[in-house]
PDB file of C-alpha atoms in Angstrom:
ATOM      1  CA  MET G   1      16.801  -3.677  13.572  1.00 41.00           C
ATOM      2  CA  LEU G   2      14.936  -0.771  15.140  1.00 40.00           C
ATOM      3  CA  LEU G   3      14.710   2.576  13.420  1.00 39.00           C
ATOM      4  CA  LEU G   4      14.289   5.722  15.448  1.00 37.00           C
ATOM      5  CA  SER G   5      11.503   7.193  13.373  1.00 42.00           C
ATOM      6  CA  CYS G   6       9.566   7.033  10.135  1.00 45.00           C
ATOM      7  CA  ASN G   7       7.633  10.131   9.117  1.00 48.00           C
ATOM      8  CA  ALA G   8       7.138  11.198  12.737  1.00 44.00           C
ATOM      9  CA  ALA G   9       5.888   7.822  13.938  1.00 50.00           C
ATOM     10  CA  ASN G  10       5.242   7.710  17.671  1.00 56.00           C
ATOM     11  CA  ALA G  11       7.292   4.657  18.641  1.00 63.00           C
ATOM     12  CA  PRO G  12      10.495   3.172  17.222  1.00 71.00           C
ATOM     13  CA  ILE G  13       9.979   0.926  14.224  1.00 77.00           C
ATOM     14  CA  ASP G  14      11.271  -2.542  13.580  1.00 83.00           C
ATOM     15  CA  ARG G  15      12.453  -2.414   9.951  1.00 87.00           C
ATOM     16  CA  ALA G  16      10.981  -5.895   9.344  1.00 91.00           C
ATOM     17  CA  LYS G  17       7.531  -4.497  10.188  1.00 94.00           C
ATOM     18  CA  LEU G  18       7.838  -1.634   7.709  1.00 94.00           C
ATOM     19  CA  LEU G  19       6.327  -1.941   4.251  1.00 95.00           C
ATOM     20  CA  GLY G  20       7.421   0.589   1.672  1.00 95.00           C
ATOM     21  CA  SER G  21       9.796   3.507   1.694  1.00 93.00           C
ATOM     22  CA  GLN G  22      10.539   5.547   4.789  1.00 88.00           C
ATOM     23  CA  SER G  23      10.527   8.604   2.536  1.00 91.00           C
ATOM     24  CA  ALA G  24       6.863   8.154   1.542  1.00 94.00           C
ATOM     25  CA  PRO G  25       4.804  11.258   2.329  1.00 95.00           C
ATOM     26  CA  MET G  26       2.383   9.356   4.597  1.00 95.00           C
ATOM     27  CA  THR G  27       2.789   6.702   7.237  1.00 93.00           C
ATOM     28  CA  VAL G  28      -0.055   4.300   7.969  1.00 95.00           C
ATOM     29  CA  GLU G  29       0.285   2.607  11.341  1.00 94.00           C
ATOM     30  CA  ILE G  30      -1.866  -0.531  11.528  1.00 96.00           C
ATOM     31  CA  TYR G  31      -2.582  -1.821  15.023  1.00 97.00           C
ATOM     32  CA  SER G  32      -3.791  -5.394  14.999  1.00 97.00           C
ATOM     33  CA  SER G  33      -4.159  -8.526  17.089  1.00 98.00           C
ATOM     34  CA  TYR G  34      -3.460 -11.928  15.563  1.00 98.00           C
ATOM     35  CA  ASP G  35      -6.570 -13.438  17.151  1.00 97.00           C
ATOM     36  CA  CYS G  36      -8.941 -10.757  15.826  1.00 97.00           C
ATOM     37  CA  PRO G  37     -11.157 -11.965  12.937  1.00 96.00           C
ATOM     38  CA  HIS G  38     -11.431  -8.398  11.581  1.00 96.00           C
ATOM     39  CA  CYS G  39      -7.624  -8.130  11.550  1.00 97.00           C
ATOM     40  CA  LYS G  40      -7.446 -11.384   9.608  1.00 97.00           C
ATOM     41  CA  VAL G  41      -9.786  -9.948   6.952  1.00 96.00           C
ATOM     42  CA  MET G  42      -7.809  -6.698   6.855  1.00 96.00           C
ATOM     43  CA  HIS G  43      -4.506  -8.581   6.501  1.00 97.00           C
ATOM     44  CA  GLU G  44      -5.725 -10.939   3.813  1.00 96.00           C
ATOM     45  CA  THR G  45      -7.947  -8.645   1.722  1.00 95.00           C
ATOM     46  CA  GLU G  46      -7.315  -4.952   2.454  1.00 95.00           C
ATOM     47  CA  LEU G  47      -3.553  -4.948   3.029  1.00 96.00           C
ATOM     48  CA  PRO G  48      -2.818  -6.186  -0.522  1.00 97.00           C
ATOM     49  CA  LYS G  49      -4.988  -3.346  -1.870  1.00 97.00           C
ATOM     50  CA  LEU G  50      -3.199  -0.798   0.327  1.00 97.00           C
ATOM     51  CA  MET G  51       0.095  -2.143  -0.969  1.00 97.00           C
ATOM     52  CA  SER G  52      -1.033  -1.840  -4.582  1.00 98.00           C
ATOM     53  CA  ASP G  53      -2.699   1.567  -4.303  1.00 97.00           C
ATOM     54  CA  PHE G  54      -0.435   3.377  -1.853  1.00 97.00           C
ATOM     55  CA  VAL G  55       2.789   1.578  -0.883  1.00 97.00           C
ATOM     56  CA  ILE G  56       4.113   0.360  -4.234  1.00 97.00           C
ATOM     57  CA  PRO G  57       3.509   3.772  -5.888  1.00 97.00           C
ATOM     58  CA  GLY G  58       5.428   5.390  -2.998  1.00 96.00           C
ATOM     59  CA  ARG G  59       2.486   7.348  -1.615  1.00 96.00           C
ATOM     60  CA  ALA G  60       2.573   5.731   1.839  1.00 96.00           C
ATOM     61  CA  CYS G  61       4.526   3.352   4.002  1.00 95.00           C
ATOM     62  CA  ILE G  62       2.884   0.963   6.421  1.00 96.00           C
ATOM     63  CA  ILE G  63       4.076   0.147   9.906  1.00 95.00           C
ATOM     64  CA  ASN G  64       2.638  -2.987  11.459  1.00 96.00           C
ATOM     65  CA  ARG G  65       2.062  -2.437  15.178  1.00 96.00           C
ATOM     66  CA  GLU G  66       1.289  -5.102  17.741  1.00 97.00           C
ATOM     67  CA  PHE G  67      -1.915  -4.560  19.695  1.00 97.00           C
ATOM     68  CA  PRO G  68      -2.617  -7.935  21.308  1.00 97.00           C
ATOM     69  CA  LEU G  69      -6.125  -7.873  22.692  1.00 95.00           C
ATOM     70  CA  ILE G  70      -6.377  -8.387  26.425  1.00 91.00           C
ATOM     71  CA  GLY G  71      -8.937 -10.103  28.591  1.00 88.00           C
ATOM     72  CA  ALA G  72     -11.460 -12.876  28.259  1.00 88.00           C
ATOM     73  CA  GLY G  73     -11.429 -14.500  24.863  1.00 90.00           C
ATOM     74  CA  HIS G  74      -7.860 -13.424  24.055  1.00 95.00           C
ATOM     75  CA  PRO G  75      -5.572 -15.719  26.073  1.00 96.00           C
ATOM     76  CA  TYR G  76      -3.053 -16.266  23.253  1.00 98.00           C
ATOM     77  CA  ALA G  77      -2.890 -12.845  21.575  1.00 98.00           C
ATOM     78  CA  ARG G  78       0.218 -11.679  23.435  1.00 98.00           C
ATOM     79  CA  GLU G  79       2.037 -14.955  22.767  1.00 98.00           C
ATOM     80  CA  ALA G  80       1.297 -14.605  19.042  1.00 98.00           C
ATOM     81  CA  ALA G  81       2.550 -11.000  19.048  1.00 98.00           C
ATOM     82  CA  ASN G  82       5.722 -12.063  20.836  1.00 98.00           C
ATOM     83  CA  TYR G  83       6.416 -14.789  18.272  1.00 98.00           C
ATOM     84  CA  ALA G  84       5.763 -12.461  15.332  1.00 98.00           C
ATOM     85  CA  THR G  85       8.048  -9.800  16.784  1.00 98.00           C
ATOM     86  CA  ALA G  86      10.700 -12.437  17.520  1.00 98.00           C
ATOM     87  CA  ALA G  87      10.408 -13.653  13.923  1.00 98.00           C
ATOM     88  CA  ALA G  88      11.005 -10.090  12.735  1.00 97.00           C
ATOM     89  CA  ARG G  89      14.443 -10.256  14.364  1.00 96.00           C
ATOM     90  CA  ILE G  90      15.452 -12.977  11.895  1.00 97.00           C
ATOM     91  CA  GLY G  91      13.659 -11.601   8.833  1.00 96.00           C
ATOM     92  CA  LYS G  92      10.667 -13.934   9.065  1.00 97.00           C
ATOM     93  CA  TYR G  93       7.985 -11.479  10.187  1.00 97.00           C
ATOM     94  CA  ASP G  94       5.902 -11.687   7.017  1.00 96.00           C
ATOM     95  CA  VAL G  95       5.826 -15.477   6.845  1.00 98.00           C
ATOM     96  CA  VAL G  96       4.949 -15.805  10.549  1.00 98.00           C
ATOM     97  CA  THR G  97       2.304 -13.091  10.366  1.00 98.00           C
ATOM     98  CA  ASP G  98       0.749 -14.729   7.317  1.00 98.00           C
ATOM     99  CA  THR G  99       0.576 -18.122   9.017  1.00 98.00           C
ATOM    100  CA  LEU G 100      -0.803 -16.702  12.268  1.00 98.00           C
ATOM    101  CA  PHE G 101      -3.679 -15.099  10.393  1.00 98.00           C
ATOM    102  CA  LYS G 102      -4.185 -18.072   8.067  1.00 98.00           C
ATOM    103  CA  ASN G 103      -4.382 -20.522  10.989  1.00 98.00           C
ATOM    104  CA  GLN G 104      -6.110 -18.170  13.421  1.00 98.00           C
ATOM    105  CA  MET G 105      -9.163 -20.362  13.989  1.00 96.00           C
ATOM    106  CA  THR G 106      -7.000 -23.287  15.076  1.00 97.00           C
ATOM    107  CA  TRP G 107      -4.424 -21.784  17.430  1.00 97.00           C
ATOM    108  CA  ALA G 108      -6.818 -19.212  18.903  1.00 96.00           C
ATOM    109  CA  MET G 109      -9.032 -22.107  20.025  1.00 95.00           C
ATOM    110  CA  ASN G 110      -6.484 -24.756  21.047  1.00 97.00           C
ATOM    111  CA  GLY G 111      -3.725 -22.439  22.320  1.00 97.00           C
ATOM    112  CA  ARG G 112      -0.990 -24.053  20.260  1.00 98.00           C
ATOM    113  CA  VAL G 113       0.407 -20.825  18.825  1.00 98.00           C
ATOM    114  CA  TRP G 114       3.891 -22.265  18.562  1.00 98.00           C
ATOM    115  CA  ASP G 115       2.687 -25.125  16.351  1.00 98.00           C
ATOM    116  CA  ALA G 116       1.452 -22.631  13.753  1.00 98.00           C
ATOM    117  CA  VAL G 117       4.657 -20.605  13.899  1.00 98.00           C
ATOM    118  CA  ALA G 118       7.017 -23.594  13.884  1.00 98.00           C
ATOM    119  CA  ALA G 119       5.333 -25.059  10.795  1.00 98.00           C
ATOM    120  CA  VAL G 120       6.749 -22.275   8.584  1.00 98.00           C
ATOM    121  CA  LEU G 121      10.255 -22.120  10.063  1.00 98.00           C
ATOM    122  CA  SER G 122      13.316 -24.298   9.667  1.00 98.00           C
ATOM    123  CA  PRO G 123      14.577 -26.003  12.840  1.00 98.00           C
ATOM    124  CA  ALA G 124      17.407 -23.449  13.099  1.00 98.00           C
ATOM    125  CA  ASP G 125      14.946 -20.556  12.755  1.00 98.00           C
ATOM    126  CA  GLN G 126      12.611 -22.185  15.270  1.00 98.00           C
ATOM    127  CA  ALA G 127      15.377 -22.136  17.884  1.00 98.00           C
ATOM    128  CA  LYS G 128      16.138 -18.473  17.157  1.00 98.00           C
ATOM    129  CA  VAL G 129      12.487 -17.403  17.336  1.00 98.00           C
ATOM    130  CA  GLN G 130      11.910 -19.285  20.580  1.00 98.00           C
ATOM    131  CA  ALA G 131      14.946 -17.567  22.116  1.00 98.00           C
ATOM    132  CA  PHE G 132      13.941 -14.115  20.854  1.00 98.00           C
ATOM    133  CA  ALA G 133      10.355 -14.608  22.049  1.00 98.00           C
ATOM    134  CA  LYS G 134      11.733 -14.556  25.603  1.00 97.00           C
ATOM    135  CA  ASP G 135      14.162 -11.689  24.982  1.00 97.00           C
ATOM    136  CA  PRO G 136      13.319  -8.608  27.082  1.00 97.00           C
ATOM    137  CA  THR G 137      13.790  -6.312  24.068  1.00 96.00           C
ATOM    138  CA  VAL G 138      11.174  -8.243  22.075  1.00 96.00           C
ATOM    139  CA  LEU G 139       8.739  -8.211  24.995  1.00 97.00           C
ATOM    140  CA  ALA G 140       9.394  -4.487  25.439  1.00 96.00           C
ATOM    141  CA  GLU G 141       8.735  -3.818  21.748  1.00 95.00           C
ATOM    142  CA  VAL G 142       5.337  -5.505  21.909  1.00 96.00           C
ATOM    143  CA  GLN G 143       4.507  -3.547  25.063  1.00 96.00           C
ATOM    144  CA  ARG G 144       5.728  -0.289  23.482  1.00 94.00           C
ATOM    145  CA  ASP G 145       3.406  -0.810  20.485  1.00 94.00           C
ATOM    146  CA  LEU G 146       0.511  -1.594  22.813  1.00 95.00           C
ATOM    147  CA  ASP G 147       1.225   1.479  24.953  1.00 94.00           C
ATOM    148  CA  ALA G 148       1.553   3.723  21.883  1.00 91.00           C
ATOM    149  CA  GLY G 149      -1.769   2.429  20.575  1.00 92.00           C
ATOM    150  CA  MET G 150      -3.539   3.080  23.866  1.00 93.00           C
ATOM    151  CA  ALA G 151      -1.989   6.552  24.047  1.00 91.00           C
ATOM    152  CA  GLY G 152      -3.270   7.121  20.507  1.00 89.00           C
ATOM    153  CA  GLY G 153      -6.822   6.265  21.515  1.00 91.00           C
ATOM    154  CA  ILE G 154      -6.973   2.760  20.101  1.00 93.00           C
ATOM    155  CA  THR G 155      -9.526   0.543  21.797  1.00 91.00           C
ATOM    156  CA  SER G 156     -10.237  -2.071  19.098  1.00 93.00           C
ATOM    157  CA  THR G 157      -8.552  -3.773  16.190  1.00 96.00           C
ATOM    158  CA  PRO G 158      -7.731  -3.285  13.468  1.00 97.00           C
ATOM    159  CA  SER G 159      -7.149   0.413  13.955  1.00 96.00           C
ATOM    160  CA  PHE G 160      -5.196   2.868  11.877  1.00 95.00           C
ATOM    161  CA  ILE G 161      -3.274   6.021  12.685  1.00 93.00           C
ATOM    162  CA  PHE G 162      -2.094   8.165   9.783  1.00 93.00           C
ATOM    163  CA  VAL G 163       0.899  10.496   9.930  1.00 92.00           C
ATOM    164  CA  TYR G 164       1.011  13.133   7.216  1.00 92.00           C
ATOM    165  CA  LYS G 165       2.956  16.380   7.161  1.00 88.00           C
ATOM    166  CA  GLY G 166       4.017  15.779  10.751  1.00 86.00           C
ATOM    167  CA  LYS G 167       0.459  15.470  12.030  1.00 89.00           C
ATOM    168  CA  ARG G 168      -1.011  12.326  13.570  1.00 88.00           C
ATOM    169  CA  SER G 169      -4.646  11.580  12.861  1.00 88.00           C
ATOM    170  CA  PRO G 170      -7.018  10.330  15.514  1.00 89.00           C
ATOM    171  CA  ALA G 171      -7.321   6.545  15.505  1.00 90.00           C
ATOM    172  CA  LEU G 172      -9.608   5.134  12.829  1.00 91.00           C
ATOM    173  CA  ALA G 173     -11.111   1.844  13.975  1.00 93.00           C
ATOM    174  CA  ASN G 174     -11.954  -0.910  11.498  1.00 89.00           C
ATOM    175  CA  PRO G 175     -13.029   1.103   8.433  1.00 85.00           C
ATOM    176  CA  THR G 176     -16.268  -0.253   7.060  1.00 79.00           C
ATOM    177  CA  THR G 177     -14.983  -0.779   3.518  1.00 89.00           C
ATOM    178  CA  TYR G 178     -11.732  -0.539   1.621  1.00 94.00           C
ATOM    179  CA  GLU G 179     -13.298   2.156  -0.568  1.00 95.00           C
ATOM    180  CA  PHE G 180     -13.838   4.312   2.532  1.00 93.00           C
ATOM    181  CA  LEU G 181     -10.230   3.783   3.625  1.00 93.00           C
ATOM    182  CA  LYS G 182      -8.952   4.579   0.129  1.00 95.00           C
ATOM    183  CA  GLN G 183     -10.995   7.799  -0.038  1.00 94.00           C
ATOM    184  CA  TYR G 184      -9.771   8.789   3.426  1.00 93.00           C
ATOM    185  CA  LEU G 185      -6.119   8.297   2.435  1.00 94.00           C
ATOM    186  CA  ASN G 186      -6.561  10.120  -0.877  1.00 95.00           C
ATOM    187  CA  ALA G 187      -8.184  13.042   0.951  1.00 93.00           C
ATOM    188  CA  LEU G 188      -5.278  13.266   3.394  1.00 91.00           C
ATOM    189  CA  LEU G 189      -2.733  13.104   0.588  1.00 93.00           C
ATOM    190  CA  SER G 190      -4.468  15.888  -1.337  1.00 92.00           C
ATOM    191  CA  GLN G 191      -4.190  18.376   1.559  1.00 87.00           C
TER     192      GLN G 191
END
């Protein structure tokens, strides 16, 4: 289900890709590619900290945005984004995202993205995700996220855009440490 906005976010939001409350004072848009090793680290180590420090206390909500990398070395990124977005349509976004990052080294090398996705879905859910992955609205959503990221100045992943008090920050590419990211968010929230 798409929402029209969340704290002045640039593009519509798929509710399954939203973490936290829409009424949080800050929105953190995370643009990532499932084949990016830095995104894997962010998803597995920094996202849980963001959840604990900012989302659960209601200080921020997170919107996961698709930014499949393009070009040499990224032949399966768009396919992975399509499957994750399709899985969101049936409430399986988190489980598919987790498995795509967990098994990144395998599918990013052998191209068998579907094998990773199918392994965490029931046969009935597999059929639904495969159908949605071809649905023009799912393909358009992935493209809309990609376009919004490029319009926001994103050139690498993971990248963050923060929306606070109606203002969008410039894109912040792959913060060097979680402590830096935490200080940055606390500084924005104290304005």
